[in-house]
GROMACS .gro file of C-alpha atoms in nm:
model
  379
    1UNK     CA    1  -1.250  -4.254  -2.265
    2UNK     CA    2  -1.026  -3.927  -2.330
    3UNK     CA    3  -1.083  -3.661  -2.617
    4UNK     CA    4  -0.794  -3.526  -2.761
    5UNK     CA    5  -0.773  -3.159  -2.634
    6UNK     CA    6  -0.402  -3.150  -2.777
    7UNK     CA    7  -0.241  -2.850  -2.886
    8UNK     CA    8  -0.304  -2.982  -3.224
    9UNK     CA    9  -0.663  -2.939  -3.191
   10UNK     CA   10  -0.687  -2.636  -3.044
   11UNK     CA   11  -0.457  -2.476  -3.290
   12UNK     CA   12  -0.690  -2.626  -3.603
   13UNK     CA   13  -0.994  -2.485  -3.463
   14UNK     CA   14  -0.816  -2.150  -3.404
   15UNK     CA   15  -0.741  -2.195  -3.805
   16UNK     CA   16  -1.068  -2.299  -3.887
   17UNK     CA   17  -1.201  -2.040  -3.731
   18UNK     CA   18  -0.988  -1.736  -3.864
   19UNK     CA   19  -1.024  -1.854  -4.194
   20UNK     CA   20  -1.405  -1.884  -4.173
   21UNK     CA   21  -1.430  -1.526  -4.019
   22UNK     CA   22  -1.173  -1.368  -4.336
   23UNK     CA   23  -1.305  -1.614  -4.583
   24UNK     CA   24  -1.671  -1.717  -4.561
   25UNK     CA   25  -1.854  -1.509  -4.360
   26UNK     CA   26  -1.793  -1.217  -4.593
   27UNK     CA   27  -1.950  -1.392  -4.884
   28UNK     CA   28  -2.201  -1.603  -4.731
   29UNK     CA   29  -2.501  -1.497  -4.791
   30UNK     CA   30  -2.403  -1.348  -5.164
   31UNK     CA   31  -2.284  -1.716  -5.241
   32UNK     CA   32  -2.657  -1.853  -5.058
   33UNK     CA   33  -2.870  -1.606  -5.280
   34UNK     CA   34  -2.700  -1.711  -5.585
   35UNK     CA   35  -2.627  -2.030  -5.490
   36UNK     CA   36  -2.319  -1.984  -5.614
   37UNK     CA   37  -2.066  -2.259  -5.571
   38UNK     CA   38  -1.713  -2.132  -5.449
   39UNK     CA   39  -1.454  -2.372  -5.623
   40UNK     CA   40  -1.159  -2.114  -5.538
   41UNK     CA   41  -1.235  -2.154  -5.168
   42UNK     CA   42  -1.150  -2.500  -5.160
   43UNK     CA   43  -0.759  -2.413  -5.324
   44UNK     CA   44  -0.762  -2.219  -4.990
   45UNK     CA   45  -0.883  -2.481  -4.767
   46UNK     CA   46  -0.643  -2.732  -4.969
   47UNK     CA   47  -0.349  -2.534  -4.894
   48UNK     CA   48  -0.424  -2.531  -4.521
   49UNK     CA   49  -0.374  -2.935  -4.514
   50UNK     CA   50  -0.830  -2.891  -4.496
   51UNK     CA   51  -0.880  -3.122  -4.777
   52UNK     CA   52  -0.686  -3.409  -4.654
   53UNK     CA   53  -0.721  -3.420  -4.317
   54UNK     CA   54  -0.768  -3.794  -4.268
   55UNK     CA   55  -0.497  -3.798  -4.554
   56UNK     CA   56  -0.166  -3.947  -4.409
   57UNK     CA   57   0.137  -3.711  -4.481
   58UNK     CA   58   0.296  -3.973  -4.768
   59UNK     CA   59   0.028  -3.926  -4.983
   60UNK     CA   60   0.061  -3.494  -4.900
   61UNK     CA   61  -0.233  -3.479  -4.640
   62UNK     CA   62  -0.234  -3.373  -4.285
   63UNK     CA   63  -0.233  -3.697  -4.115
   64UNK     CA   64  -0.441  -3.529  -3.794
   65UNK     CA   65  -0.745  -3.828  -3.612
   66UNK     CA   66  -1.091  -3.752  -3.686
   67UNK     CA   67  -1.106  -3.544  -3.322
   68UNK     CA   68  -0.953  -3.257  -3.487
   69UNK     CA   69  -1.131  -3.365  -3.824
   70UNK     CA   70  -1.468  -3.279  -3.636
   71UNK     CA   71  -1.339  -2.980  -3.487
   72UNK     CA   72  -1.275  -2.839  -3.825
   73UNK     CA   73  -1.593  -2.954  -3.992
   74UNK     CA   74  -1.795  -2.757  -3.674
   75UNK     CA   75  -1.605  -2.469  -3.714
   76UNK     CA   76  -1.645  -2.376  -4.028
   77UNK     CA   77  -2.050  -2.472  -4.027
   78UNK     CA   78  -2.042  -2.240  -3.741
   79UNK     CA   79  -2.039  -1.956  -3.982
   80UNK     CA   80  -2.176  -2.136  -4.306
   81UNK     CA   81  -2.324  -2.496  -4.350
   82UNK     CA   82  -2.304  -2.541  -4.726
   83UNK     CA   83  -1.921  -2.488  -4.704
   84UNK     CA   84  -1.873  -2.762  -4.393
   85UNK     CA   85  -2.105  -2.993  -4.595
   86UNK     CA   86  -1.871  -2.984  -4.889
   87UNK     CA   87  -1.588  -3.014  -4.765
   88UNK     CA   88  -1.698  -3.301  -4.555
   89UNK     CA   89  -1.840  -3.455  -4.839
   90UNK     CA   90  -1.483  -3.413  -5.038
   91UNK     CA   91  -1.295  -3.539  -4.716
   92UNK     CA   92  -1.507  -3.816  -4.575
   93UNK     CA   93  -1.659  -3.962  -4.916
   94UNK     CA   94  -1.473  -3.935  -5.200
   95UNK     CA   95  -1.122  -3.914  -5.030
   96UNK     CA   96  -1.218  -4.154  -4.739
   97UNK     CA   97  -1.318  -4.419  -5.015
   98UNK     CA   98  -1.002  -4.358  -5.155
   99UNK     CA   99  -0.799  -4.407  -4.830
  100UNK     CA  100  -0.993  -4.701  -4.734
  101UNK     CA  101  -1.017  -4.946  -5.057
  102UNK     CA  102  -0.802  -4.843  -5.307
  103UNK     CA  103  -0.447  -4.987  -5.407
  104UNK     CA  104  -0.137  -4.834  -5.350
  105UNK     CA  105  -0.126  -4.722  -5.742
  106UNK     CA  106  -0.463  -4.571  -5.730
  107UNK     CA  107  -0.337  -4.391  -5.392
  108UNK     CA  108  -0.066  -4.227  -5.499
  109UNK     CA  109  -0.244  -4.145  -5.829
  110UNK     CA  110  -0.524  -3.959  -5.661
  111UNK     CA  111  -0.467  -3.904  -5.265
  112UNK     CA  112  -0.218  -3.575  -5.339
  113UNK     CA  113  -0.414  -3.370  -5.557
  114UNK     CA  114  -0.753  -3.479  -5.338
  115UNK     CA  115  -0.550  -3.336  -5.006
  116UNK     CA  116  -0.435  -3.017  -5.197
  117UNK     CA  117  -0.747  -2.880  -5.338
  118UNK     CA  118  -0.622  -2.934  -5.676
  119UNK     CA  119  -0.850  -3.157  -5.716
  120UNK     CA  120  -1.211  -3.190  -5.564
  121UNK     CA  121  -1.390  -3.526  -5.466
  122UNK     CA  122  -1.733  -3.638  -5.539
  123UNK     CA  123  -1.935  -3.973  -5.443
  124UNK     CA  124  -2.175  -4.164  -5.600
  125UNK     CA  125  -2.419  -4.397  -5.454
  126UNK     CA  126  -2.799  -4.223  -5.447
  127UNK     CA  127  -3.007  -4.231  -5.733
  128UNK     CA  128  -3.320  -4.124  -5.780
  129UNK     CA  129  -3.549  -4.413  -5.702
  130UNK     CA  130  -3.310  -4.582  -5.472
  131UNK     CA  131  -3.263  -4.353  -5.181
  132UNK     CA  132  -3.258  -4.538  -4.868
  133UNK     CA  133  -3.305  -4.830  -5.045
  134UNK     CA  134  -2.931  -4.828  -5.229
  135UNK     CA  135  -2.903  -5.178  -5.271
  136UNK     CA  136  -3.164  -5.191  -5.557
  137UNK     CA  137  -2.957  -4.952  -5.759
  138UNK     CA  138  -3.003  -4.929  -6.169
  139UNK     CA  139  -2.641  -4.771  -6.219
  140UNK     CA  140  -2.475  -5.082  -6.346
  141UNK     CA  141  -2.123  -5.162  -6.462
  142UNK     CA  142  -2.082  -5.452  -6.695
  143UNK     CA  143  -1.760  -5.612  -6.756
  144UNK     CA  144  -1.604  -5.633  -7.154
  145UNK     CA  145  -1.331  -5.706  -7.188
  146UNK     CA  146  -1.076  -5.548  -6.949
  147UNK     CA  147  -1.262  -5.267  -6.946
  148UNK     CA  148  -1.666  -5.204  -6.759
  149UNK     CA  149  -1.901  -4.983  -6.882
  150UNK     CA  150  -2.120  -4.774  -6.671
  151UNK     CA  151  -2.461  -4.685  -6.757
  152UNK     CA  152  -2.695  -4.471  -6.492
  153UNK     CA  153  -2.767  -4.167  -6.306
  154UNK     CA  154  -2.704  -4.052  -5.986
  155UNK     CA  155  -2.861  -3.834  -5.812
  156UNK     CA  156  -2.844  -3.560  -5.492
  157UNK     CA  157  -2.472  -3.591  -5.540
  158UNK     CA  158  -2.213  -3.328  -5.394
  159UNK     CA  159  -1.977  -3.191  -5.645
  160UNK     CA  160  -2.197  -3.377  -5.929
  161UNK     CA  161  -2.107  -3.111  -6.176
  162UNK     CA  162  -1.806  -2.989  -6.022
  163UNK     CA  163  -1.618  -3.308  -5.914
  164UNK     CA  164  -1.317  -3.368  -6.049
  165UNK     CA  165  -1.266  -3.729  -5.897
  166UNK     CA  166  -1.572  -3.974  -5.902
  167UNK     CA  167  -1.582  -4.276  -5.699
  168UNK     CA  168  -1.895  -4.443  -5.823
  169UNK     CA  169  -2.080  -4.760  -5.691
  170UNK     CA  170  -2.260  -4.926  -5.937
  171UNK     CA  171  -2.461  -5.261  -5.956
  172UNK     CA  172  -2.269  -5.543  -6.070
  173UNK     CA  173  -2.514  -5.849  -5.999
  174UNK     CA  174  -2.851  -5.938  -6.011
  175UNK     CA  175  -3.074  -5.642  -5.752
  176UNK     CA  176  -3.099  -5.721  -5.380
  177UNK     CA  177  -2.864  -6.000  -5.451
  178UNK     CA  178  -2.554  -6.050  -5.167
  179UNK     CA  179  -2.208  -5.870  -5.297
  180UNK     CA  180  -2.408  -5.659  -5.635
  181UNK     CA  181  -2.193  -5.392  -5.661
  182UNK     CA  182  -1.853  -5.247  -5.726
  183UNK     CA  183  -1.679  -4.918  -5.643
  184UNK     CA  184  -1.485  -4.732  -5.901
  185UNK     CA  185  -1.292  -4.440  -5.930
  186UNK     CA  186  -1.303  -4.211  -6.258
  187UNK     CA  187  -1.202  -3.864  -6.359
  188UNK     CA  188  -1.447  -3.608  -6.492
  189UNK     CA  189  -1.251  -3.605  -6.824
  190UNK     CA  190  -1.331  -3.994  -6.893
  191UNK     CA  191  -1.574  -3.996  -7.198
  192UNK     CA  192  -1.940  -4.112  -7.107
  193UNK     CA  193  -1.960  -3.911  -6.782
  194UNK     CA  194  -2.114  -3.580  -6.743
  195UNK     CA  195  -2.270  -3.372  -6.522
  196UNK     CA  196  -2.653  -3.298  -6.488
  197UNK     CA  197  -2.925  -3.129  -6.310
  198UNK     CA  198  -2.801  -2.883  -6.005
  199UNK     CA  199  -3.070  -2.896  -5.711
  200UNK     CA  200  -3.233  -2.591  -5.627
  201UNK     CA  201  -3.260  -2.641  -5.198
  202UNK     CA  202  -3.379  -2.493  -4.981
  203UNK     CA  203  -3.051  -2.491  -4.768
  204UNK     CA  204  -2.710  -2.546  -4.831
  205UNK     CA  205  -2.731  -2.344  -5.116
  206UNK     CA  206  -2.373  -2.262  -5.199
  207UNK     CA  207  -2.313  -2.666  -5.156
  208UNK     CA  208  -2.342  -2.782  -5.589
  209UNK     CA  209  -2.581  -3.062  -5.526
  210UNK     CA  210  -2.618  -3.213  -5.853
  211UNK     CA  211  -2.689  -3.551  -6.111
  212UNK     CA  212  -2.441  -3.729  -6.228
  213UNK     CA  213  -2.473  -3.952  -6.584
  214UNK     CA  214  -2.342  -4.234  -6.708
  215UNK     CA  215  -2.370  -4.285  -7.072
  216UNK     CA  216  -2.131  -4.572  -7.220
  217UNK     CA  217  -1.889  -4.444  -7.021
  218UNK     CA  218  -1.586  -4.718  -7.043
  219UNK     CA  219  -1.333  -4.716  -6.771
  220UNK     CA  220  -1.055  -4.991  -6.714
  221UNK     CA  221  -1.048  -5.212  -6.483
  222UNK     CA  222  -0.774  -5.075  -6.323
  223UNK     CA  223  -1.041  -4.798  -6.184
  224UNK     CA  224  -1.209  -5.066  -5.942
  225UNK     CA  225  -1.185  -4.993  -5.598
  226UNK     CA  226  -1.099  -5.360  -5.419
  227UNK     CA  227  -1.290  -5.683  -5.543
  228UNK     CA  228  -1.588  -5.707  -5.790
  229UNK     CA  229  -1.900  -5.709  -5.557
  230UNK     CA  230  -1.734  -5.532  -5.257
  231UNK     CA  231  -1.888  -5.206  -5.344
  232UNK     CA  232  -2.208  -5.218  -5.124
  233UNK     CA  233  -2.003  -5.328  -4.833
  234UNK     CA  234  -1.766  -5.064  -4.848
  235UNK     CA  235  -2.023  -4.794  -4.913
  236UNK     CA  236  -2.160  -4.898  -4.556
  237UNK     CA  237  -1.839  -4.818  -4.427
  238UNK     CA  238  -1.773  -4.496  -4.580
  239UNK     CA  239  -2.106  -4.401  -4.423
  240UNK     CA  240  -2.068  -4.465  -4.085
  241UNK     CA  241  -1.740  -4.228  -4.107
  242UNK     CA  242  -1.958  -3.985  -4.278
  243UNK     CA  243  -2.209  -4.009  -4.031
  244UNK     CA  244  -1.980  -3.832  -3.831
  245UNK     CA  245  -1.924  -3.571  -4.066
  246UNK     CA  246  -2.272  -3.517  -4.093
  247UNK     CA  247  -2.294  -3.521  -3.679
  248UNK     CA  248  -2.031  -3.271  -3.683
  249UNK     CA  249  -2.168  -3.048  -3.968
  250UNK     CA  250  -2.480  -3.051  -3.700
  251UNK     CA  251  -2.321  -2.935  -3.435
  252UNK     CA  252  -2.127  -2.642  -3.606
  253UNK     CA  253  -2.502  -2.520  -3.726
  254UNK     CA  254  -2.626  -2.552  -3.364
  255UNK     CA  255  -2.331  -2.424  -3.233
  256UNK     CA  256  -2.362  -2.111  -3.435
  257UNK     CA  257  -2.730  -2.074  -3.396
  258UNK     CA  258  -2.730  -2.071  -3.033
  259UNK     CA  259  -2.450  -1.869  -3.038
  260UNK     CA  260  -2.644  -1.596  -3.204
  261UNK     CA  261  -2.921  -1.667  -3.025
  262UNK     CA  262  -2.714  -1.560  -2.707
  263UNK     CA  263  -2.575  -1.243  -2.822
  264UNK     CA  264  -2.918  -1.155  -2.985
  265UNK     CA  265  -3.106  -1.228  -2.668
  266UNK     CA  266  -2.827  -1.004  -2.445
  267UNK     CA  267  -2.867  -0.661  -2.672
  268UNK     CA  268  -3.244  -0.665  -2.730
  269UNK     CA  269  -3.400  -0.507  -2.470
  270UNK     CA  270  -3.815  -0.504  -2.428
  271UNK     CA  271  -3.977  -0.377  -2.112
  272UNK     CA  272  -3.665  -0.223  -2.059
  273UNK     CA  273  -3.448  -0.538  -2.010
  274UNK     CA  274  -3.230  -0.786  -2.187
  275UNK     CA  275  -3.527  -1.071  -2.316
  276UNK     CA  276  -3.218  -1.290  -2.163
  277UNK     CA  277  -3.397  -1.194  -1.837
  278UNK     CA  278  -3.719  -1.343  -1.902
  279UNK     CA  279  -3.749  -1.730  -1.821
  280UNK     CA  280  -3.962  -1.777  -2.167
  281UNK     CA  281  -3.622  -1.694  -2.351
  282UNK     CA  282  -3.350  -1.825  -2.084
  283UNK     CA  283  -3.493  -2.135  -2.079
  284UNK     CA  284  -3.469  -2.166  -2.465
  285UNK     CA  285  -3.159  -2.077  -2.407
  286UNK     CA  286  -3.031  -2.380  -2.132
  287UNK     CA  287  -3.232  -2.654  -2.341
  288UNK     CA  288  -3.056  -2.576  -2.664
  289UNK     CA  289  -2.699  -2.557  -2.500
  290UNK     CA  290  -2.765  -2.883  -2.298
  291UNK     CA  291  -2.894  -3.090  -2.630
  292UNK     CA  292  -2.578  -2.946  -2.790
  293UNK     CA  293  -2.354  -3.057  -2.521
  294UNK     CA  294  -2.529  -3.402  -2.532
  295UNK     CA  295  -2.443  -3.433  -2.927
  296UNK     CA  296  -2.107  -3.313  -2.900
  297UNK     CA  297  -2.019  -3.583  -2.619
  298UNK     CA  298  -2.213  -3.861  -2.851
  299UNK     CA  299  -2.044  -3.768  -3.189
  300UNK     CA  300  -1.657  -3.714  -3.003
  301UNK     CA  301  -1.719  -4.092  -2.894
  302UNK     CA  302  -1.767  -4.197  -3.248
  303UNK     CA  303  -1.473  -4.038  -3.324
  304UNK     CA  304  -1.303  -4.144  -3.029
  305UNK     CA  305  -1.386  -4.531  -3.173
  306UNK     CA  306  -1.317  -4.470  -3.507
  307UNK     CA  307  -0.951  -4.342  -3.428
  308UNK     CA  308  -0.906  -4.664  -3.216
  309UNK     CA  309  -1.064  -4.908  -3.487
  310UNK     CA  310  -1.333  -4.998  -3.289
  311UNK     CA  311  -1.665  -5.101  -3.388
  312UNK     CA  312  -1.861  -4.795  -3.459
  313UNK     CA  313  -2.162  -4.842  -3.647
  314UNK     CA  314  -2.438  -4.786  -3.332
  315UNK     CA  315  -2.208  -4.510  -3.202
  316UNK     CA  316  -2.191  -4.310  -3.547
  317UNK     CA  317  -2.546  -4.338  -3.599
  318UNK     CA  318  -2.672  -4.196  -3.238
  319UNK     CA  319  -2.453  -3.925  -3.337
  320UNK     CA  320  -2.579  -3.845  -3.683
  321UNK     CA  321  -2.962  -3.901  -3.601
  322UNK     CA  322  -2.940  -3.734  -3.214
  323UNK     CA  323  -2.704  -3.413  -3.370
  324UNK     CA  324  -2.929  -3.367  -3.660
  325UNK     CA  325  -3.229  -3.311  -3.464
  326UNK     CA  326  -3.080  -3.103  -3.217
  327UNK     CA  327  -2.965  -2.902  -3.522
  328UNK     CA  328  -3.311  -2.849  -3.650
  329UNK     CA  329  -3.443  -2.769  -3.331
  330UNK     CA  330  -3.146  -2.494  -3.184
  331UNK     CA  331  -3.200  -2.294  -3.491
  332UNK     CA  332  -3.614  -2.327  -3.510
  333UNK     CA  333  -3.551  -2.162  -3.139
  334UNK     CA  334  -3.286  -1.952  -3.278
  335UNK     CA  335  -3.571  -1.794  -3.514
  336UNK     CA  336  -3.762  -1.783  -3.237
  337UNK     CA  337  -3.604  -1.604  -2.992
  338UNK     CA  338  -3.521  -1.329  -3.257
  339UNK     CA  339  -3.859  -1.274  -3.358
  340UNK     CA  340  -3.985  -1.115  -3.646
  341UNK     CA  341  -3.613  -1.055  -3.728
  342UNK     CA  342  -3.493  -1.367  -3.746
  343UNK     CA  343  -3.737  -1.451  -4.038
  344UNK     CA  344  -3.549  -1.179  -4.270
  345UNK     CA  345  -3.193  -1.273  -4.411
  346UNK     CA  346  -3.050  -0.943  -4.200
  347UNK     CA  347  -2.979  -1.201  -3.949
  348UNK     CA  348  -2.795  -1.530  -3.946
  349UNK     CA  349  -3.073  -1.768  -3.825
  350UNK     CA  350  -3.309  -1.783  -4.079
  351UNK     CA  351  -2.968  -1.946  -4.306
  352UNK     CA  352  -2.866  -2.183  -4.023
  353UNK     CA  353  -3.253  -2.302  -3.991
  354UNK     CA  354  -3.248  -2.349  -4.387
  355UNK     CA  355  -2.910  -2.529  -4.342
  356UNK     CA  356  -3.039  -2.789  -4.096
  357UNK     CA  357  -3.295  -2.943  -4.239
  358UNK     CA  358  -3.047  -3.147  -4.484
  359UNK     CA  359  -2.802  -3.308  -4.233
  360UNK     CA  360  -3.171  -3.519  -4.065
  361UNK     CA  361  -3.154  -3.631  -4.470
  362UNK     CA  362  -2.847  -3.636  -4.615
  363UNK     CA  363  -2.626  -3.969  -4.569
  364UNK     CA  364  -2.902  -4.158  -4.399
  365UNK     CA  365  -3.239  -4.031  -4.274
  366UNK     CA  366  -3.311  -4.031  -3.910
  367UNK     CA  367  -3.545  -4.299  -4.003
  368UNK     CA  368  -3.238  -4.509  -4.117
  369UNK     CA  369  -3.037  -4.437  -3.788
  370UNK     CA  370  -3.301  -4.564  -3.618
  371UNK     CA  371  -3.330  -4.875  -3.776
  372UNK     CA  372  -2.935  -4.875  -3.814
  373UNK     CA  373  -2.919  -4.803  -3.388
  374UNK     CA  374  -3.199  -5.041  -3.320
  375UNK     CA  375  -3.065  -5.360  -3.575
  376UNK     CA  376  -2.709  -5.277  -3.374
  377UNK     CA  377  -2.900  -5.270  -3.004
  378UNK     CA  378  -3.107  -5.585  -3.068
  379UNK     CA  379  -2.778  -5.774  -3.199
   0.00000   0.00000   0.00000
């Protein structure tokens, strides 16, 4: 198994990276505090070919393999987490549903303006009793005529307020039943829809995490994604490929943490000496970088077998649920290694430890990988 270490991928993390340093880091914390969400930001990733990377070029995206997809998503989440969770969220989700199920019409309506930045992509499929358990969903789309109406709330959705193209999936059939529910895809314009309630989180705070409603809200039924009853199905699928984004997003945080964590431990001296000196810290040190190294190799394989079309279900989900955790646990060292500084916001590590927490939640709970990895092992 090779990874791509093309000059493609070097130069889009040398991109990545630039514009993180000019772009994000500047604001960061401003946009945290306020949890102010930076629409304008993603114009600028858009016009970088950011927004579409999966995109091919005839629908105006970048056309690059999910190696240098990853590398983009870490980079940026290197410096800031909420702005690598949307725009994974926008490329993987929203977009990726789009690329995956929908008709050549709905393609070229949608796929440009996604992989500009014009427009920006949000997905619906948690709601607020159904978490895990999305197959019991009450968002429900019932045919009349040629048209469906959808009625329902999601909830914990990225872009929920913001979004300007919605792929729903909504329940179809009778609960629990086989083949319940159906994707669509719907602007924010369409009457019925609206945004709600914007999360107040702990992390990702610059990320709009927010409800989406359904009230009446009629769309044609030249909005469905693929067949009636598909939608569950297809959701699966669009997760495992954002379980990779989510792996990714992981890595970038523990990438930056340790990072930090390095130079930190290098310039403070006690007992006059570096702390790098002293095993208690050093060791810290050669865990976290070995756990990272360990995530990167498992999520680059699940990228590896999604750009071959291979089965990747098990593969995406040891990345998501192994990353995640190492995440959590690079920047909880991260805080500790800079002391009683790293628990003020002078410092980077207190944001990436915030940060963290989400991506061992968001798109599948390490509880789900493990079922997900140990249904896939027992097969």
């Amino acid at each position: 198994m090779e990874f791509s270490t093309e000059e493609i991928t070097q130069q889009v993390a040398h991109t990545a990276r630039d514009f993180a340093a000019q772009y994000i880091k500047p604001h960061m914390m401003e946009w945290d505090e306020t949890q102010e969400f930076p629409r304008a930001l993603f114009t600028k990733l858009g016009e970088l070919g950011m927004m579409g990377v999966l995109v091919p070029e005839a629908y105006g995206g970048s056309g690059l393999s999910y190696i240098e997809y990853v590398t983009i998503i870490q980079e940026i989440a290197k410096v800031c987490g909420s702005i690598g969770l949307s725009l994974a969220a926008h490329n993987s989700l929203c977009t990726g549903h789009i690329l995956a199920f929908a008709n050549e019409e709905q393609k070229q309506q949608y796929l440009p303006g996604l992989a500009s930045g014009k427009l920006l992509g949000a997905w619906g499929l948690t709601e607020a009793n159904t978490g895990s358990d999305a197959g019991n969903m009450r968002c429900t789309a019932v045919k009349d005529g040629d048209d469906w109406v959808i009625n329902g709330t999601k909830n914990w959705i990225t872009h929920g307020r913001s979004g300007d193209v919605i792929v729903v999936v909504a329940r179809t059939g009778e609960p629990r039943t086989k083949d319940n529910a159906t994707a669509f895809v719907l602007e924010r314009s369409t009457k019925g829809f609206s945004g709600g309630k914007k999360e107040n989180k702990l992390g990702m705070r610059a990320s709009e995490t927010a409800e989406m409603i359904f009230d009446n809200c009629r769309v044609s039924d030249a909005s469905r994604l693929g067949k009636v009853g598909e939608g569950f199905k297809q959701a699966l699928k669009v997760l495992d490929g954002g379980r990779i984004s989510i792996a990714a997003l992981s890595l970038g945080i523990a990438k930056g943490a340790l990072n930090a964590a390095l130079q930190y431990s290098k310039e403070r001296h006690q007992f006059d000496q570096p702390i790098s000196n002293f095993q208690g810290i050093s060791f810290k040190l050669a865990d976290m970088a070995t756990e990272i190294a360990a995530a990167e190799l498992l999520t680059l394989q699940a990228a590896y077998r999604k750009n071959k079309h291979l089965p990747m279900t098990k593969e995406a989900a040891m990345a998501k649920y192994f990353a995640s955790e190492v995440a959590v646990r690079a920047s909880t060292e991260a805080v500790q290694i800079f002391g009683g500084y790293g628990y003020t916001k002078d410092f980077p590590v207190e944001k990436f430890y915030r940060d963290s927490k989400l991506c061992t939640i968001g798109e599948g709970t390490s509880e789900i990988q493990k079922l997900v990895i140990a249904r896939e092992v027992l097969k």
